[in-house]
């Protein structure tokens, strides 16, 4: 999505989109997103992650007035098992199943937020890759996307944030730009892990078992254009 300043922004399905941290958008970018129908922003980050950086563009409060920002974290970073499994953070689809096992109420909360959202929805985390990728893969599963489309969505996000790292104004503390010789094997292995996760989960059953109602599920599916 060519919203000014947006990093790693992609269409998921129907009226649902994904991207990296919202603070990267300029005022022009927010206006573009609004014209695109976005009215709800679902932030998957934990509260301690949310802060502006000196390099973030200034955005007047009036530019954000048309958006409902909903906090819906996908993890409890204080959970000891999660910290042991996901070092230094969730950065590989091989860990998604553990995330879903440890925090079913939190994942269900994300989907309840999608169901309750007005207008178009953009979901974001920090990089727009793994927390967003986990939720996006589940949404694509609900939308009936093919294996190839689900893997392609995640691989696009890997490439997108990798390109951002090439010239990032603020270097990432753990990641750097990867040349193709390093990136391509990761695209392959992580794509396989992503597909294994989403196809073994059975998204609809998982959500219903953890408190998403059949009515909410139907609303989500409709937002996905199915």
Tab-separated table of C-alpha atoms in Angstrom:
chain	number	residue	atom	x	y	z
A	1	UNK	CA	0.000	0.000	0.000
A	2	UNK	CA	1.481	3.350	-1.043
A	3	UNK	CA	0.511	5.335	2.048
A	4	UNK	CA	3.175	7.988	2.532
A	5	UNK	CA	5.702	6.872	5.129
A	6	UNK	CA	4.149	3.439	5.638
A	7	UNK	CA	6.621	0.586	5.988
A	8	UNK	CA	5.767	-2.963	4.955
A	9	UNK	CA	2.122	-2.130	4.205
A	10	UNK	CA	0.103	-4.758	2.325
A	11	UNK	CA	-3.456	-5.718	1.494
A	12	UNK	CA	-4.546	-8.906	3.291
A	13	UNK	CA	-8.078	-9.448	1.951
A	14	UNK	CA	-11.303	-7.504	1.547
A	15	UNK	CA	-11.203	-4.463	3.827
A	16	UNK	CA	-8.267	-5.681	5.927
A	17	UNK	CA	-4.656	-4.516	5.607
A	18	UNK	CA	-1.377	-4.876	7.506
A	19	UNK	CA	1.750	-2.776	8.037
A	20	UNK	CA	4.660	-1.902	10.315
A	21	UNK	CA	4.476	0.573	13.195
A	22	UNK	CA	1.903	3.313	12.640
A	23	UNK	CA	4.269	6.087	13.756
A	24	UNK	CA	6.046	5.813	10.402
A	25	UNK	CA	3.057	7.254	8.521
A	26	UNK	CA	3.109	10.943	7.636
A	27	UNK	CA	0.013	13.146	7.750
A	28	UNK	CA	-0.295	12.586	4.000
A	29	UNK	CA	-0.093	8.853	4.592
A	30	UNK	CA	-2.909	8.975	7.130
A	31	UNK	CA	-5.041	10.955	4.685
A	32	UNK	CA	-4.339	8.360	1.999
A	33	UNK	CA	-5.301	5.533	4.346
A	34	UNK	CA	-8.505	7.357	5.244
A	35	UNK	CA	-9.389	7.805	1.575
A	36	UNK	CA	-8.730	4.083	1.179
A	37	UNK	CA	-11.494	3.429	3.698
A	38	UNK	CA	-9.373	2.706	6.782
A	39	UNK	CA	-11.184	3.673	9.971
A	40	UNK	CA	-9.748	1.238	12.533
A	41	UNK	CA	-6.111	0.627	13.460
A	42	UNK	CA	-5.401	-2.500	15.516
A	43	UNK	CA	-2.040	-2.296	17.280
A	44	UNK	CA	-0.591	-5.709	18.192
A	45	UNK	CA	2.310	-4.292	20.211
A	46	UNK	CA	2.718	-4.301	23.946
A	47	UNK	CA	2.295	-0.993	25.755
A	48	UNK	CA	5.988	-0.677	26.575
A	49	UNK	CA	6.871	-0.701	22.856
A	50	UNK	CA	4.713	2.264	21.924
A	51	UNK	CA	6.695	5.472	21.690
A	52	UNK	CA	7.595	8.069	19.138
A	53	UNK	CA	11.122	8.330	17.793
A	54	UNK	CA	12.946	11.494	16.833
A	55	UNK	CA	12.893	10.330	13.222
A	56	UNK	CA	9.096	9.799	13.165
A	57	UNK	CA	7.214	12.438	11.149
A	58	UNK	CA	5.104	14.942	13.089
A	59	UNK	CA	1.386	14.221	12.799
A	60	UNK	CA	-1.220	16.640	14.111
A	61	UNK	CA	-3.956	15.123	16.304
A	62	UNK	CA	-6.565	16.311	13.795
A	63	UNK	CA	-5.048	14.009	11.155
A	64	UNK	CA	-5.746	11.010	13.410
A	65	UNK	CA	-9.216	12.069	14.506
A	66	UNK	CA	-10.964	9.863	11.961
A	67	UNK	CA	-9.315	6.651	13.196
A	68	UNK	CA	-10.143	4.354	16.096
A	69	UNK	CA	-6.915	2.903	17.504
A	70	UNK	CA	-7.445	-0.406	19.334
A	71	UNK	CA	-4.752	-2.029	21.443
A	72	UNK	CA	-4.782	-5.828	21.030
A	73	UNK	CA	-1.407	-7.380	21.937
A	74	UNK	CA	-0.761	-10.960	20.855
A	75	UNK	CA	1.594	-11.920	23.694
A	76	UNK	CA	2.541	-11.379	27.309
A	77	UNK	CA	6.266	-10.568	27.200
A	78	UNK	CA	6.503	-11.333	30.913
A	79	UNK	CA	5.590	-14.977	30.365
A	80	UNK	CA	8.701	-17.042	31.174
A	81	UNK	CA	7.971	-19.832	28.694
A	82	UNK	CA	7.362	-17.334	25.914
A	83	UNK	CA	10.631	-15.535	26.682
A	84	UNK	CA	12.506	-18.838	26.576
A	85	UNK	CA	10.949	-19.919	23.276
A	86	UNK	CA	11.037	-16.595	21.423
A	87	UNK	CA	14.483	-15.046	21.734
A	88	UNK	CA	14.856	-12.098	21.522
A	89	UNK	CA	11.217	-11.788	20.350
A	90	UNK	CA	8.722	-13.563	18.088
A	91	UNK	CA	10.655	-13.599	14.808
A	92	UNK	CA	9.949	-16.962	13.177
A	93	UNK	CA	6.692	-18.711	12.202
A	94	UNK	CA	8.100	-21.861	13.805
A	95	UNK	CA	7.107	-20.201	17.110
A	96	UNK	CA	3.569	-19.201	16.112
A	97	UNK	CA	2.016	-22.424	17.374
A	98	UNK	CA	3.528	-21.811	20.804
A	99	UNK	CA	2.202	-18.262	20.762
A	100	UNK	CA	-1.264	-19.563	19.927
A	101	UNK	CA	-1.019	-22.196	22.655
A	102	UNK	CA	0.177	-19.796	25.338
A	103	UNK	CA	-2.080	-16.833	24.583
A	104	UNK	CA	-5.366	-18.004	23.028
A	105	UNK	CA	-7.339	-15.287	24.813
A	106	UNK	CA	-5.100	-12.593	23.359
A	107	UNK	CA	-5.362	-13.922	19.804
A	108	UNK	CA	-9.117	-14.225	20.179
A	109	UNK	CA	-9.110	-10.605	21.348
A	110	UNK	CA	-7.465	-9.505	18.109
A	111	UNK	CA	-10.188	-11.170	16.068
A	112	UNK	CA	-12.916	-9.732	18.276
A	113	UNK	CA	-11.401	-6.321	17.544
A	114	UNK	CA	-11.529	-7.020	13.806
A	115	UNK	CA	-15.173	-8.043	14.127
A	116	UNK	CA	-16.043	-4.877	16.057
A	117	UNK	CA	-14.084	-2.540	13.782
A	118	UNK	CA	-15.808	0.143	11.803
A	119	UNK	CA	-14.764	0.580	8.170
A	120	UNK	CA	-11.521	-0.756	6.787
A	121	UNK	CA	-8.993	-2.227	9.207
A	122	UNK	CA	-5.208	-2.051	9.284
A	123	UNK	CA	-3.376	-4.365	11.676
A	124	UNK	CA	0.169	-3.588	12.684
A	125	UNK	CA	2.949	-4.568	15.036
A	126	UNK	CA	6.471	-3.155	14.950
A	127	UNK	CA	8.083	-4.519	11.792
A	128	UNK	CA	4.842	-5.688	10.198
A	129	UNK	CA	6.291	-9.172	9.819
A	130	UNK	CA	5.688	-11.720	12.599
A	131	UNK	CA	2.897	-10.671	14.919
A	132	UNK	CA	1.166	-9.125	11.916
A	133	UNK	CA	2.194	-12.167	9.871
A	134	UNK	CA	0.660	-14.611	12.327
A	135	UNK	CA	-2.666	-12.736	12.379
A	136	UNK	CA	-2.591	-12.153	8.613
A	137	UNK	CA	-2.052	-15.863	7.922
A	138	UNK	CA	-5.032	-16.718	10.133
A	139	UNK	CA	-7.134	-14.085	8.338
A	140	UNK	CA	-6.064	-15.455	4.962
A	141	UNK	CA	-7.047	-18.921	6.146
A	142	UNK	CA	-10.516	-17.605	7.013
A	143	UNK	CA	-10.659	-15.908	3.616
A	144	UNK	CA	-9.987	-19.231	1.889
A	145	UNK	CA	-6.649	-18.269	0.384
A	146	UNK	CA	-4.418	-20.899	-1.171
A	147	UNK	CA	-1.237	-22.235	0.412
A	148	UNK	CA	0.772	-20.255	-2.119
A	149	UNK	CA	-1.020	-16.983	-1.332
A	150	UNK	CA	-0.554	-17.390	2.418
A	151	UNK	CA	3.167	-18.109	2.072
A	152	UNK	CA	3.571	-15.288	-0.438
A	153	UNK	CA	1.988	-12.833	2.011
A	154	UNK	CA	4.530	-13.656	4.697
A	155	UNK	CA	7.458	-13.647	2.300
A	156	UNK	CA	6.461	-10.200	1.031
A	157	UNK	CA	6.549	-8.933	4.598
A	158	UNK	CA	10.012	-10.461	5.113
A	159	UNK	CA	11.272	-8.716	1.993
A	160	UNK	CA	9.513	-5.491	2.933
A	161	UNK	CA	11.102	-5.067	6.340
A	162	UNK	CA	14.438	-6.291	4.992
A	163	UNK	CA	14.383	-3.439	2.469
A	164	UNK	CA	13.583	-1.031	5.286
A	165	UNK	CA	16.660	-2.236	7.176
A	166	UNK	CA	18.830	-1.395	4.147
A	167	UNK	CA	18.535	2.365	4.762
A	168	UNK	CA	16.752	2.635	8.123
A	169	UNK	CA	17.238	5.963	9.894
A	170	UNK	CA	17.315	4.093	13.202
A	171	UNK	CA	19.280	0.809	13.014
A	172	UNK	CA	17.458	-2.159	14.493
A	173	UNK	CA	19.092	-3.518	17.676
A	174	UNK	CA	19.035	-7.122	16.421
A	175	UNK	CA	18.470	-7.132	12.657
A	176	UNK	CA	20.286	-5.833	9.605
A	177	UNK	CA	19.692	-5.859	5.862
A	178	UNK	CA	20.208	-9.380	4.483
A	179	UNK	CA	21.527	-10.025	0.971
A	180	UNK	CA	19.654	-12.590	-1.125
A	181	UNK	CA	22.190	-15.306	-0.385
A	182	UNK	CA	21.117	-15.129	3.256
A	183	UNK	CA	17.487	-14.058	2.794
A	184	UNK	CA	16.348	-16.636	0.233
A	185	UNK	CA	16.901	-19.728	2.418
A	186	UNK	CA	15.041	-17.959	5.250
A	187	UNK	CA	12.145	-17.149	2.932
A	188	UNK	CA	11.884	-20.830	2.074
A	189	UNK	CA	12.180	-22.269	5.583
A	190	UNK	CA	9.965	-19.698	7.263
A	191	UNK	CA	7.368	-20.016	4.530
A	192	UNK	CA	7.193	-23.738	5.231
A	193	UNK	CA	6.858	-23.122	8.986
A	194	UNK	CA	4.106	-20.568	8.404
A	195	UNK	CA	2.098	-22.968	6.276
A	196	UNK	CA	2.520	-25.763	8.803
A	197	UNK	CA	1.203	-23.459	11.525
A	198	UNK	CA	-1.858	-22.189	9.728
A	199	UNK	CA	-2.903	-25.512	8.249
A	200	UNK	CA	-2.570	-27.363	11.557
A	201	UNK	CA	-4.374	-24.670	13.567
A	202	UNK	CA	-7.782	-24.669	11.838
A	203	UNK	CA	-8.359	-20.984	12.468
A	204	UNK	CA	-12.148	-20.967	12.646
A	205	UNK	CA	-12.298	-23.830	15.167
A	206	UNK	CA	-9.487	-22.303	17.229
A	207	UNK	CA	-11.248	-18.957	17.481
A	208	UNK	CA	-14.629	-20.450	18.346
A	209	UNK	CA	-13.030	-22.616	21.059
A	210	UNK	CA	-11.480	-19.524	22.592
A	211	UNK	CA	-14.456	-17.230	22.755
A	212	UNK	CA	-15.038	-15.711	19.333
A	213	UNK	CA	-18.738	-16.116	18.591
A	214	UNK	CA	-20.141	-17.507	15.365
A	215	UNK	CA	-21.626	-14.062	14.680
A	216	UNK	CA	-18.246	-12.374	15.142
A	217	UNK	CA	-16.624	-14.960	12.900
A	218	UNK	CA	-19.226	-14.319	10.193
A	219	UNK	CA	-18.546	-10.571	10.451
A	220	UNK	CA	-14.813	-11.139	10.074
A	221	UNK	CA	-15.304	-13.359	7.054
A	222	UNK	CA	-17.528	-10.686	5.479
A	223	UNK	CA	-14.832	-8.035	6.090
A	224	UNK	CA	-12.432	-10.330	4.267
A	225	UNK	CA	-14.682	-10.237	1.214
A	226	UNK	CA	-15.630	-13.874	1.321
